[in-house]
PDB file of C-alpha atoms in Angstrom:
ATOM      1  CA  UNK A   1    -144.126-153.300   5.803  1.00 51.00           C
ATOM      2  CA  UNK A   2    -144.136-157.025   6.452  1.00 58.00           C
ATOM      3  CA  UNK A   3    -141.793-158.915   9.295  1.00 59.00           C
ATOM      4  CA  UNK A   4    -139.937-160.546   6.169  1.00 52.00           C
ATOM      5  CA  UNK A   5    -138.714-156.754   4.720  1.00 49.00           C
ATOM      6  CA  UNK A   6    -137.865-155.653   7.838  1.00 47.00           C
ATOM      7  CA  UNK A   7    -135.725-158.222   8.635  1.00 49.00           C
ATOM      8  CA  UNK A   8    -134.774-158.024   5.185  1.00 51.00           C
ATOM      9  CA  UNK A   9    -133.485-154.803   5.120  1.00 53.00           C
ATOM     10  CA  UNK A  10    -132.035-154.719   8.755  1.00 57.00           C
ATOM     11  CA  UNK A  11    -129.669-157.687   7.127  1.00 57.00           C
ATOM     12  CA  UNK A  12    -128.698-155.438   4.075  1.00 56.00           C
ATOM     13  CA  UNK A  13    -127.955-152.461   6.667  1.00 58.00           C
ATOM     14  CA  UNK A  14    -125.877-155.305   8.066  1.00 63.00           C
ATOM     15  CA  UNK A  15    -124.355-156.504   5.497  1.00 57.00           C
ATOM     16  CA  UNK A  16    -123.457-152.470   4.546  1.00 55.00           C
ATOM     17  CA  UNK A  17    -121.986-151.521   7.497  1.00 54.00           C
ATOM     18  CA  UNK A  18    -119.642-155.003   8.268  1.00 53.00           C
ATOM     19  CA  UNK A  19    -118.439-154.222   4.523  1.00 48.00           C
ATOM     20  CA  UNK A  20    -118.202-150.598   5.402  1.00 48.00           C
ATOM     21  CA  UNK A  21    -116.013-151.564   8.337  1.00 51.00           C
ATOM     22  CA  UNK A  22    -114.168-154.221   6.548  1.00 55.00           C
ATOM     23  CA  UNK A  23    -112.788-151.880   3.915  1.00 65.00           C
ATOM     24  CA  UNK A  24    -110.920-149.946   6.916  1.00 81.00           C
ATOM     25  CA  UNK A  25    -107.375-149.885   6.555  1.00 94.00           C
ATOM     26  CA  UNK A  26    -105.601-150.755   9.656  1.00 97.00           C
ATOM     27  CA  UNK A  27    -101.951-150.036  10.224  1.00 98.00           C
ATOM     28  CA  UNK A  28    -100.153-152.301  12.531  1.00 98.00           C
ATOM     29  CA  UNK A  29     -97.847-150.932  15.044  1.00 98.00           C
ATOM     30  CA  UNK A  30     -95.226-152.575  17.618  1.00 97.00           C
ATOM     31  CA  UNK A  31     -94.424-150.131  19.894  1.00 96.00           C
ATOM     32  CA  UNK A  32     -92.284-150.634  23.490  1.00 92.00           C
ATOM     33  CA  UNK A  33     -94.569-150.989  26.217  1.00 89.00           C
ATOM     34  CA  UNK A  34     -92.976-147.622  27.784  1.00 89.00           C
ATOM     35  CA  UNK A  35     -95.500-145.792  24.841  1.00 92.00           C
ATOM     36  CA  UNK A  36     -98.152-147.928  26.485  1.00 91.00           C
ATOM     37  CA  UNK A  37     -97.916-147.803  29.779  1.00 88.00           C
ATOM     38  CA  UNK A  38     -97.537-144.224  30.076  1.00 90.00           C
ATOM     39  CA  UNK A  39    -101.228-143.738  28.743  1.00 93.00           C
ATOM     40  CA  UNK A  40     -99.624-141.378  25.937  1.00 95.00           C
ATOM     41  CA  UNK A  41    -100.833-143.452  22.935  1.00 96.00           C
ATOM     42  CA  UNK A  42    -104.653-143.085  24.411  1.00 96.00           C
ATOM     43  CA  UNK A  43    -103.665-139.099  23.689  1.00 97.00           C
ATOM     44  CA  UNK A  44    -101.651-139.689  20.395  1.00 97.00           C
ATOM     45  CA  UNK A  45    -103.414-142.478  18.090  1.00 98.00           C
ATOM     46  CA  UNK A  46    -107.500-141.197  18.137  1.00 98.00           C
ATOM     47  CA  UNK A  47    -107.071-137.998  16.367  1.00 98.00           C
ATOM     48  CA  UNK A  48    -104.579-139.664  13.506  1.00 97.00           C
ATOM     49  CA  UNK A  49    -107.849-143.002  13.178  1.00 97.00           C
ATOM     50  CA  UNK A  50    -110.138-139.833  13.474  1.00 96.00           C
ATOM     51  CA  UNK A  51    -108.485-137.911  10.279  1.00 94.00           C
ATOM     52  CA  UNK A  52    -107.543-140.933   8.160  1.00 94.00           C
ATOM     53  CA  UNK A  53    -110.549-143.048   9.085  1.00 96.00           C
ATOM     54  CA  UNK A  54    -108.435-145.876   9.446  1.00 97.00           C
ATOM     55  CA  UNK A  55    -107.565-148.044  12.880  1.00 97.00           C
ATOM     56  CA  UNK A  56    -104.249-148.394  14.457  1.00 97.00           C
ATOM     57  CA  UNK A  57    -103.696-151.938  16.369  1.00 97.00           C
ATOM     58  CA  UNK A  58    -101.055-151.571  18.989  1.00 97.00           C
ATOM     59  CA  UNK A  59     -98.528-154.440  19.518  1.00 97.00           C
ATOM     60  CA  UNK A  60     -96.816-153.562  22.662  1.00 94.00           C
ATOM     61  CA  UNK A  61     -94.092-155.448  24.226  1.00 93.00           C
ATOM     62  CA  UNK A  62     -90.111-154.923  24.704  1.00 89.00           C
ATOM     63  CA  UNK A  63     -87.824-152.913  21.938  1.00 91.00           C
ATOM     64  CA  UNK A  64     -85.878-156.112  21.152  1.00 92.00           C
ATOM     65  CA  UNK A  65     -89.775-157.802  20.623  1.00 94.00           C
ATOM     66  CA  UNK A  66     -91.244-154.713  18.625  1.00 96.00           C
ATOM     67  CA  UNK A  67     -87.877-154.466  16.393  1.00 96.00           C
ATOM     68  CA  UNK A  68     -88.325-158.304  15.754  1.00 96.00           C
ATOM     69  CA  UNK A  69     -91.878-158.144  14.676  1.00 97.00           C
ATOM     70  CA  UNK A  70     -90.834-155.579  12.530  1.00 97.00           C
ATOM     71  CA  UNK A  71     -88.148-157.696  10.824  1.00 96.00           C
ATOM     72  CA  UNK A  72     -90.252-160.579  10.362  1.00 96.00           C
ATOM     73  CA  UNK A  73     -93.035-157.989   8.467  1.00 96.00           C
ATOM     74  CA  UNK A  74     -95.851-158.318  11.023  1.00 97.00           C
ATOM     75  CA  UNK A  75     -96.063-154.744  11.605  1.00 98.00           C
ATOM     76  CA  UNK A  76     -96.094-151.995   9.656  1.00 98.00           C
ATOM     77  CA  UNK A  77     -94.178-149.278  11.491  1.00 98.00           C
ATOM     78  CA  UNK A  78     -92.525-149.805  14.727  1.00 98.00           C
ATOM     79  CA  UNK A  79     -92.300-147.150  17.191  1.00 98.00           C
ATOM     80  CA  UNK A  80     -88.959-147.662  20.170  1.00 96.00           C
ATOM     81  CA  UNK A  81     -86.183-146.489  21.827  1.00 93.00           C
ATOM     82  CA  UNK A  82     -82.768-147.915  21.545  1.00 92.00           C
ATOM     83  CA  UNK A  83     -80.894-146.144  19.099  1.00 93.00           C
ATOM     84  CA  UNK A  84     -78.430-148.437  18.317  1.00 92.00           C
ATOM     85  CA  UNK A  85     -80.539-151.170  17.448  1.00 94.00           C
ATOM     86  CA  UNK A  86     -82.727-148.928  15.196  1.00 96.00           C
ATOM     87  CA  UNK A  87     -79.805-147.972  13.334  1.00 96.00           C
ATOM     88  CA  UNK A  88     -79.014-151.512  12.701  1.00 96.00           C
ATOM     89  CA  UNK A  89     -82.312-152.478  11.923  1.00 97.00           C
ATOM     90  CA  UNK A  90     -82.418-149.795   8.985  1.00 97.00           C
ATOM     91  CA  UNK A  91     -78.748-150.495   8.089  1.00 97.00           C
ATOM     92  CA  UNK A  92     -80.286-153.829   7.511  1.00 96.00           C
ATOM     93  CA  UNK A  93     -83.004-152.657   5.190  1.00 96.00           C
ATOM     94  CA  UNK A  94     -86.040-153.696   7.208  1.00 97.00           C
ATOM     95  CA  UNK A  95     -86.666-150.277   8.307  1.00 97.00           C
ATOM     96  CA  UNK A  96     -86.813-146.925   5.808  1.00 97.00           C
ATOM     97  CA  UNK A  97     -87.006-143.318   7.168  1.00 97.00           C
ATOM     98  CA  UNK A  98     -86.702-143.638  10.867  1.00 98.00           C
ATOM     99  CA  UNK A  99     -87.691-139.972  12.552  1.00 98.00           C
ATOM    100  CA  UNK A 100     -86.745-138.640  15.856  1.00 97.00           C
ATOM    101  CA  UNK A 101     -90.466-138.201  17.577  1.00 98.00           C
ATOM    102  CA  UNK A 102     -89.586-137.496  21.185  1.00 97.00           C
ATOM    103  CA  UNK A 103     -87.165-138.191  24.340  1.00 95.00           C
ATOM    104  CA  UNK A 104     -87.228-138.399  28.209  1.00 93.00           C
ATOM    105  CA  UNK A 105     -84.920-140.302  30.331  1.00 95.00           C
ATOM    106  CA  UNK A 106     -83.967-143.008  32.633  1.00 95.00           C
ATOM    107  CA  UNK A 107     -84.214-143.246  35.828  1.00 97.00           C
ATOM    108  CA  UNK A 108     -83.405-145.087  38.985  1.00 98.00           C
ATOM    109  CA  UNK A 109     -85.950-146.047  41.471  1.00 98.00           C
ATOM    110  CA  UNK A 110     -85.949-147.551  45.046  1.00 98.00           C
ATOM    111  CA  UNK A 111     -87.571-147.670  48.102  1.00 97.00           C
ATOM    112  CA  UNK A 112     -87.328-144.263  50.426  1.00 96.00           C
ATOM    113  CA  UNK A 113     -85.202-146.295  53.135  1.00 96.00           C
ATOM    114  CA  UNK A 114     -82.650-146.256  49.926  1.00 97.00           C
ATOM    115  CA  UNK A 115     -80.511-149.044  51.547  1.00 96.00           C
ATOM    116  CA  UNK A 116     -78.067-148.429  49.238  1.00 96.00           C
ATOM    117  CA  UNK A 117     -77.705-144.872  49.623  1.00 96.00           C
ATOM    118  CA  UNK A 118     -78.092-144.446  45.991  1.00 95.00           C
ATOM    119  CA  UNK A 119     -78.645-140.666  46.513  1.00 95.00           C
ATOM    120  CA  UNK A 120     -75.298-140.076  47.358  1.00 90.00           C
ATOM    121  CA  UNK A 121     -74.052-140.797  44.131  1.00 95.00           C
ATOM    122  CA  UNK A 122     -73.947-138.591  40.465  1.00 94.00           C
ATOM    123  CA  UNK A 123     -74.017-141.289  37.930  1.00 96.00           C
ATOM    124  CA  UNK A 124     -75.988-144.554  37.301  1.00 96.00           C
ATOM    125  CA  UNK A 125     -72.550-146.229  37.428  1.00 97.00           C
ATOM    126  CA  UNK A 126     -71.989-145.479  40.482  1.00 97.00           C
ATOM    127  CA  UNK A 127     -75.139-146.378  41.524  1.00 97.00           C
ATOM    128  CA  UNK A 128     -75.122-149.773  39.921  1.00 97.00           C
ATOM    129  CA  UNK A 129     -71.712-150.177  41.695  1.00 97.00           C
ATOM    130  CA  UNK A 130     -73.256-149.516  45.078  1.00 97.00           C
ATOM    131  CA  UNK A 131     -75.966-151.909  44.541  1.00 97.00           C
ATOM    132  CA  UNK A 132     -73.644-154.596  43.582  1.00 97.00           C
ATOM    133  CA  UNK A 133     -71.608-153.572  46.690  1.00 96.00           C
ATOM    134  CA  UNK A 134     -74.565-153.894  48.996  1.00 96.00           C
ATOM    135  CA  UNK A 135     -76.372-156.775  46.801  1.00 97.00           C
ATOM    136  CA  UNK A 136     -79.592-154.606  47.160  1.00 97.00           C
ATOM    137  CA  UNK A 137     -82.642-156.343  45.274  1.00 98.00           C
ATOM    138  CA  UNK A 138     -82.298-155.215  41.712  1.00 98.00           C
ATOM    139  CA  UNK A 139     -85.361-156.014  39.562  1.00 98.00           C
ATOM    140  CA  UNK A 140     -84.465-156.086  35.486  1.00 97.00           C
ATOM    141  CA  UNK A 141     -87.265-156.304  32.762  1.00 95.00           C
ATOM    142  CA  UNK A 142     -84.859-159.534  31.487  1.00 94.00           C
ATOM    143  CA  UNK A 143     -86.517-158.896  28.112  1.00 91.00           C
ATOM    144  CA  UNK A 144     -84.267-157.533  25.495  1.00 90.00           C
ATOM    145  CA  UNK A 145     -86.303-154.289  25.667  1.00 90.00           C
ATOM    146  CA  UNK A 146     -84.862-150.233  25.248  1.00 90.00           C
ATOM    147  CA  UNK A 147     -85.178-150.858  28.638  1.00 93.00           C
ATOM    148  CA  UNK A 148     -83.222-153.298  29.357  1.00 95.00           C
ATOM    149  CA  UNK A 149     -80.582-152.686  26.726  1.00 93.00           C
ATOM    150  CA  UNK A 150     -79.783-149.417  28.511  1.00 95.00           C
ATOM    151  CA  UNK A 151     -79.653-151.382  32.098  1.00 96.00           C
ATOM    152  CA  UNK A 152     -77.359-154.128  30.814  1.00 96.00           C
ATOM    153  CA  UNK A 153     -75.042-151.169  29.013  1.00 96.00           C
ATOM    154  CA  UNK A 154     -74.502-149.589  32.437  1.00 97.00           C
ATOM    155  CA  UNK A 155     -73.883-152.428  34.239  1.00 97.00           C
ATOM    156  CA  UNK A 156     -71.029-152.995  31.838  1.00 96.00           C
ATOM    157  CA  UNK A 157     -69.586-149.565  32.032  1.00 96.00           C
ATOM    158  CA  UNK A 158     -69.928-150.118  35.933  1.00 95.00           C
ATOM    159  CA  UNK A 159     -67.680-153.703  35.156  1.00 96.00           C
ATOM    160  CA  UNK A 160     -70.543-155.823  36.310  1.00 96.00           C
ATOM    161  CA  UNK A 161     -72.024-158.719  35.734  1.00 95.00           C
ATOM    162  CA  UNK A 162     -74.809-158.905  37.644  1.00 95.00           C
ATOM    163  CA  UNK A 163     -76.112-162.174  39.105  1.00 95.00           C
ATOM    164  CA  UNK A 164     -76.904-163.665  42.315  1.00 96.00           C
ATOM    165  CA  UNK A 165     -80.264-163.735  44.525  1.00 97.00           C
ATOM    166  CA  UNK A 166     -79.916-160.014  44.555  1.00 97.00           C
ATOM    167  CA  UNK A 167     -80.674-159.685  41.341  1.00 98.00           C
ATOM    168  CA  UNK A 168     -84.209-160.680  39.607  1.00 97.00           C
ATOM    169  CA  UNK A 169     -85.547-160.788  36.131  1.00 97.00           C
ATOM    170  CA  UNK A 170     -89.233-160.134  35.941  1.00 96.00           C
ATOM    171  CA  UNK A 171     -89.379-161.141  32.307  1.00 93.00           C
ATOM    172  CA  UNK A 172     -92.351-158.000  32.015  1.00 92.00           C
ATOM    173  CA  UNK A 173     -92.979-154.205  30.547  1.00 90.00           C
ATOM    174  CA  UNK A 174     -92.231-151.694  32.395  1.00 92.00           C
ATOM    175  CA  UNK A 175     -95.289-151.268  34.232  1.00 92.00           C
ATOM    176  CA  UNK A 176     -95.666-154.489  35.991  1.00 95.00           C
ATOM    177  CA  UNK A 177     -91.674-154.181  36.493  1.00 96.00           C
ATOM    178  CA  UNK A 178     -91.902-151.438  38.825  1.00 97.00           C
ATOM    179  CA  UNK A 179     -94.811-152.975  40.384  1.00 97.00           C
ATOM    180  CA  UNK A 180     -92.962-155.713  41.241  1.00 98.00           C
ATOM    181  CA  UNK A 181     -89.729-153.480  42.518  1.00 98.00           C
ATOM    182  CA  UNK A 182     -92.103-152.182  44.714  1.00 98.00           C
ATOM    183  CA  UNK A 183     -94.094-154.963  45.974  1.00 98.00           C
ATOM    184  CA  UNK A 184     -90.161-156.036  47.106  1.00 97.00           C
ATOM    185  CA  UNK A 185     -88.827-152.587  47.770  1.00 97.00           C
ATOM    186  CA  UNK A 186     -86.027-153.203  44.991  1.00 98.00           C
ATOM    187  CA  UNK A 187     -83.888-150.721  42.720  1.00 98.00           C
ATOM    188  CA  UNK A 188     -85.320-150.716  39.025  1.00 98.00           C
ATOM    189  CA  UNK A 189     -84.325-148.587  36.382  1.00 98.00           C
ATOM    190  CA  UNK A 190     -87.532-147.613  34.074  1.00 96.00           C
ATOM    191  CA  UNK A 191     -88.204-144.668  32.112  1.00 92.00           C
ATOM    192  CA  UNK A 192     -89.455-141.692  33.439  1.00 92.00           C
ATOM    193  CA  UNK A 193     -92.282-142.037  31.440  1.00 89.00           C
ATOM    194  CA  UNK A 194     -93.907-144.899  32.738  1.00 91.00           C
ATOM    195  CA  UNK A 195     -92.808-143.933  36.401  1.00 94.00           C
ATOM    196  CA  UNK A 196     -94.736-141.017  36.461  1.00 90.00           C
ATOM    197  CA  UNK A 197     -97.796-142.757  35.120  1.00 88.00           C
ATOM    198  CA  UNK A 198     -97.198-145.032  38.316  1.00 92.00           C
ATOM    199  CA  UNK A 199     -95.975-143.172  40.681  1.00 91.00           C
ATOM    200  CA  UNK A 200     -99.656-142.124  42.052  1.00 90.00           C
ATOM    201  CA  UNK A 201     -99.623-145.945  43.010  1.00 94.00           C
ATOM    202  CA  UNK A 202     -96.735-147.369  43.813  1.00 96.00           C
ATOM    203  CA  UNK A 203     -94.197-146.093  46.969  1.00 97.00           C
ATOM    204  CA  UNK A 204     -90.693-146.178  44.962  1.00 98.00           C
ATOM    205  CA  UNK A 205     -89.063-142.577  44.242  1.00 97.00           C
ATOM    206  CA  UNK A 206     -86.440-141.347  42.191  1.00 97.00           C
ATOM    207  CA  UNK A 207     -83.417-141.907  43.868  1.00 97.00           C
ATOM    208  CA  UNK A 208     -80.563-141.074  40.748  1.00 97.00           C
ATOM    209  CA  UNK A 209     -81.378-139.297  37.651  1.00 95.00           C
ATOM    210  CA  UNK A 210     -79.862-136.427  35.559  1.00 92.00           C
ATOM    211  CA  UNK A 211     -76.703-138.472  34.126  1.00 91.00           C
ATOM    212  CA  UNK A 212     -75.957-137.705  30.191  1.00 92.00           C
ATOM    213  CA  UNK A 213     -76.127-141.919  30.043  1.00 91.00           C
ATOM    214  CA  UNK A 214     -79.616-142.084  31.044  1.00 95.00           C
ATOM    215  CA  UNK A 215     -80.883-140.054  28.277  1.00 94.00           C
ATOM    216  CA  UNK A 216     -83.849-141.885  26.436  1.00 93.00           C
ATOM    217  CA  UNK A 217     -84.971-141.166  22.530  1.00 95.00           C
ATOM    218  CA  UNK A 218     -87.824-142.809  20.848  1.00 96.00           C
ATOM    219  CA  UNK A 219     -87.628-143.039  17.072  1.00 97.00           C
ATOM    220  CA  UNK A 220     -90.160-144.118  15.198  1.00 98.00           C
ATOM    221  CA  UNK A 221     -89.705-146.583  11.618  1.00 98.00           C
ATOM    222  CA  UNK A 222     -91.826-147.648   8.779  1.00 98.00           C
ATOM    223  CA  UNK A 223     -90.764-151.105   7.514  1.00 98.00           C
ATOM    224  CA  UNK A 224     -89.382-151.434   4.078  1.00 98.00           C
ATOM    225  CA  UNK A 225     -91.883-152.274   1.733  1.00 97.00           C
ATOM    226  CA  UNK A 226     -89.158-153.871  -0.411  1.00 95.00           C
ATOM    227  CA  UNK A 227     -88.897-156.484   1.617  1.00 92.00           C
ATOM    228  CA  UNK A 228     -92.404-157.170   2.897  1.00 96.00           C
ATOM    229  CA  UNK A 229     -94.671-156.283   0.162  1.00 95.00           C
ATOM    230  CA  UNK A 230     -97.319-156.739   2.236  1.00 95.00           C
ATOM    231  CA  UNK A 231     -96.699-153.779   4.614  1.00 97.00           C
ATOM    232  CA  UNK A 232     -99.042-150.960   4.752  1.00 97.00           C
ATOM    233  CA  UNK A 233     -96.075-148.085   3.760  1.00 97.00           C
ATOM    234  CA  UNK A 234     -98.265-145.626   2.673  1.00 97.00           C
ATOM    235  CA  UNK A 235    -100.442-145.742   5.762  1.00 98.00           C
ATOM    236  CA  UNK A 236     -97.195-146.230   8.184  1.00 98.00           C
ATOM    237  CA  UNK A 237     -95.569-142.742   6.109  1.00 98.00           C
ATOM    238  CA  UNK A 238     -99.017-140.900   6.613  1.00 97.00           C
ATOM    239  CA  UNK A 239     -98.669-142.272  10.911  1.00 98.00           C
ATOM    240  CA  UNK A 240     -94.427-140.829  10.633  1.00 98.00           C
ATOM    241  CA  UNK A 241     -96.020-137.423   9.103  1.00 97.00           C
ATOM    242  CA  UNK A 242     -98.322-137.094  11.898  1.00 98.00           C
ATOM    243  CA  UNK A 243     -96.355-137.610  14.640  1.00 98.00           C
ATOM    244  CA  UNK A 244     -93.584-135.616  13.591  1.00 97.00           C
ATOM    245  CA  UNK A 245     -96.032-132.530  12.657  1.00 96.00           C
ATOM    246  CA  UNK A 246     -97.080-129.842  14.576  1.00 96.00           C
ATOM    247  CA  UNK A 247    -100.220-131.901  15.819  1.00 96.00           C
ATOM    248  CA  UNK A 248     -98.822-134.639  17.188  1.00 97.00           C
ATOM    249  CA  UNK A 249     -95.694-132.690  18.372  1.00 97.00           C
ATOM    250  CA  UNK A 250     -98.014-130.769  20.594  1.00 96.00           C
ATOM    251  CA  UNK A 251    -100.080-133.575  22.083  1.00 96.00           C
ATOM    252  CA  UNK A 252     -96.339-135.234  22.663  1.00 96.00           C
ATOM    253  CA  UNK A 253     -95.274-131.776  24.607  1.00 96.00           C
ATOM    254  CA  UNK A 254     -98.541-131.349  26.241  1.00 95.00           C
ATOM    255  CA  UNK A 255     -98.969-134.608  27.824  1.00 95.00           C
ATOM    256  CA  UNK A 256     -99.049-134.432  31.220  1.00 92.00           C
ATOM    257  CA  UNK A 257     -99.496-137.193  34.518  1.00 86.00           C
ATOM    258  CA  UNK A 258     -99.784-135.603  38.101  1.00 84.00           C
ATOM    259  CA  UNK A 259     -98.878-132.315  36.755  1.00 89.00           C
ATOM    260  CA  UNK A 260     -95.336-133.609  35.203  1.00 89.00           C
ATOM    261  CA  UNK A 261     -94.790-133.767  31.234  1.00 92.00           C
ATOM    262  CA  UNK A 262     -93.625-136.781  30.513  1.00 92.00           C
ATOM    263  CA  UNK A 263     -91.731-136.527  27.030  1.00 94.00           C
ATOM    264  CA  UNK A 264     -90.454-133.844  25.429  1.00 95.00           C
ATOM    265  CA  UNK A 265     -91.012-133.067  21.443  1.00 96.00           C
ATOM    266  CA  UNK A 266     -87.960-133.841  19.329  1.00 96.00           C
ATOM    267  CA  UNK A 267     -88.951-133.435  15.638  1.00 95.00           C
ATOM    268  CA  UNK A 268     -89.944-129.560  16.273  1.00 92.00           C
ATOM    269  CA  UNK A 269     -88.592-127.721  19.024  1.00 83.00           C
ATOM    270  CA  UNK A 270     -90.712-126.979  21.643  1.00 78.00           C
ATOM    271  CA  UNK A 271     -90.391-123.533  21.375  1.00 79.00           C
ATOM    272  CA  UNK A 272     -91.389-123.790  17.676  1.00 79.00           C
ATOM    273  CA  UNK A 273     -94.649-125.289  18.470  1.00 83.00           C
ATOM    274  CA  UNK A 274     -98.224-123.779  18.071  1.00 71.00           C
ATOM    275  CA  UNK A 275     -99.931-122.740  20.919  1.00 61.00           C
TER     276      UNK A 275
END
């Protein structure tokens, strides 16, 4: 075979293949950075692109940002936690048969000297009010995210508004957040998630945890074809399906970081699982 029909046919195997991969649907999904950083979507999104052939590109930034992109139609599904603002957002229209996926929780961190003796107390109110009290370095996402809706809503209940050089904005996710409250020694609240994927690295510890307000669901919400035609639906449905069914129900309940699970199942009951 001549040079010319080699290279001939190496640019039709080419051509074959870029068309091949061209033709792959993608769905689009913003997702809080929380999903992210906790390595749990390296567990939950190969074996859905495996089974559909199809590729999921991961937008990940702040539950305000995600819910926003979603709005605007430049993602198909978004995947968050702050109830309250999902229920709006489907109220709204944008969003069509949000699911309960999973939960975890909040919690506060700081550093083991705990210089506001935040162990002493039961509630994150009353740690937020001893923090105020001692104007211990606070670090806050600052970035409308689940996040940081649930650490502004305390801070009210506490009858706070916090401000002053005690209290910083990092403007991040969640990861480089507590990296930062550590790099200062600072109180952050962050989800237990995300902690756990960190905690190997970073010295901050749990210091108050376990309070009914620090309880964390993640829903998950195709956007409403009706108003963005352009959505993938079909392909955001077939992602709801699969992470609401037994498959990726158990890779939710059996993901694990230094020997911890990290969320808990919510659309089937743990104990209804497969083994």
């Amino acid at each position: 075979m001549s040079i010319k029909k080699i290279l001939l046919s190496l640019l039709i195997l080419m051509l074959i293949f870029s068309s091949a991969a061209a033709a792959q649907e993608v769905l689009t999904m913003a997702t809080t950075t929380s999903t992210e950083n906790s390595g749990l979507l390296d567990e939950l999104i190969p074996p859905f692109e495996e089974k559909f052939d199809v590729r999921v590109d991961v937008v990940a930034v702040g539950t305000g940002a995600a819910i926003e992109l979603g709005r605007n139609g430049d993602a198909d599904i978004i995947f968050v936690h702050a109830r309250e603002a999902e229920d709006e957002f489907v109220a709204s229209g944008y969003g069509v048969n949000r699911r309960d996926v999973m939960y975890n929780d909040f919690v506060i961190l700081g550093p083991p000297s705990d210089p506001a003796d935040i162990k002493e107390t039961e509630t994150a109110v009353e740690a937020f009010q001893k923090i105020k009290e001692e104007e211990a370095e606070f670090v806050s996402r600052g970035d409308d995210s689940g996040t940081n809706k649930k650490e502004l809503s305390i801070w009210d209940s506490a009858e706070i508004a916090p401000e002053g050089s005690w209290y910083l904005e990092s403007g991040q996710g969640m990861g480089p957040s507590i990296n930062m409250a550590n790099e200062r020694q600072a109180y952050i609240l962050a989800d237990r998630g995300t902690y756990l994927a960190y905690s190997g690295d970073v010295e901050l510890e749990i210091v108050n945890s376990g309070a009914p307000e620090l309880f964390n669901p993640y829903g998950i919400i195709p956007i409403n074809p009706a108003y963005h035609t352009h959505v993938n639906y079909q392909l955001a449905m077939a992602f709801t399906g699969y992470v609401t069914s037994q498959q990726g129900q158990q890779i939710i309940d059996n993901y694990m970081q230094y020997d911890e699970q990290l969320f808990y199942p919510s659309a089937i009951k743990a104990e209804d699982l497969e083994e």
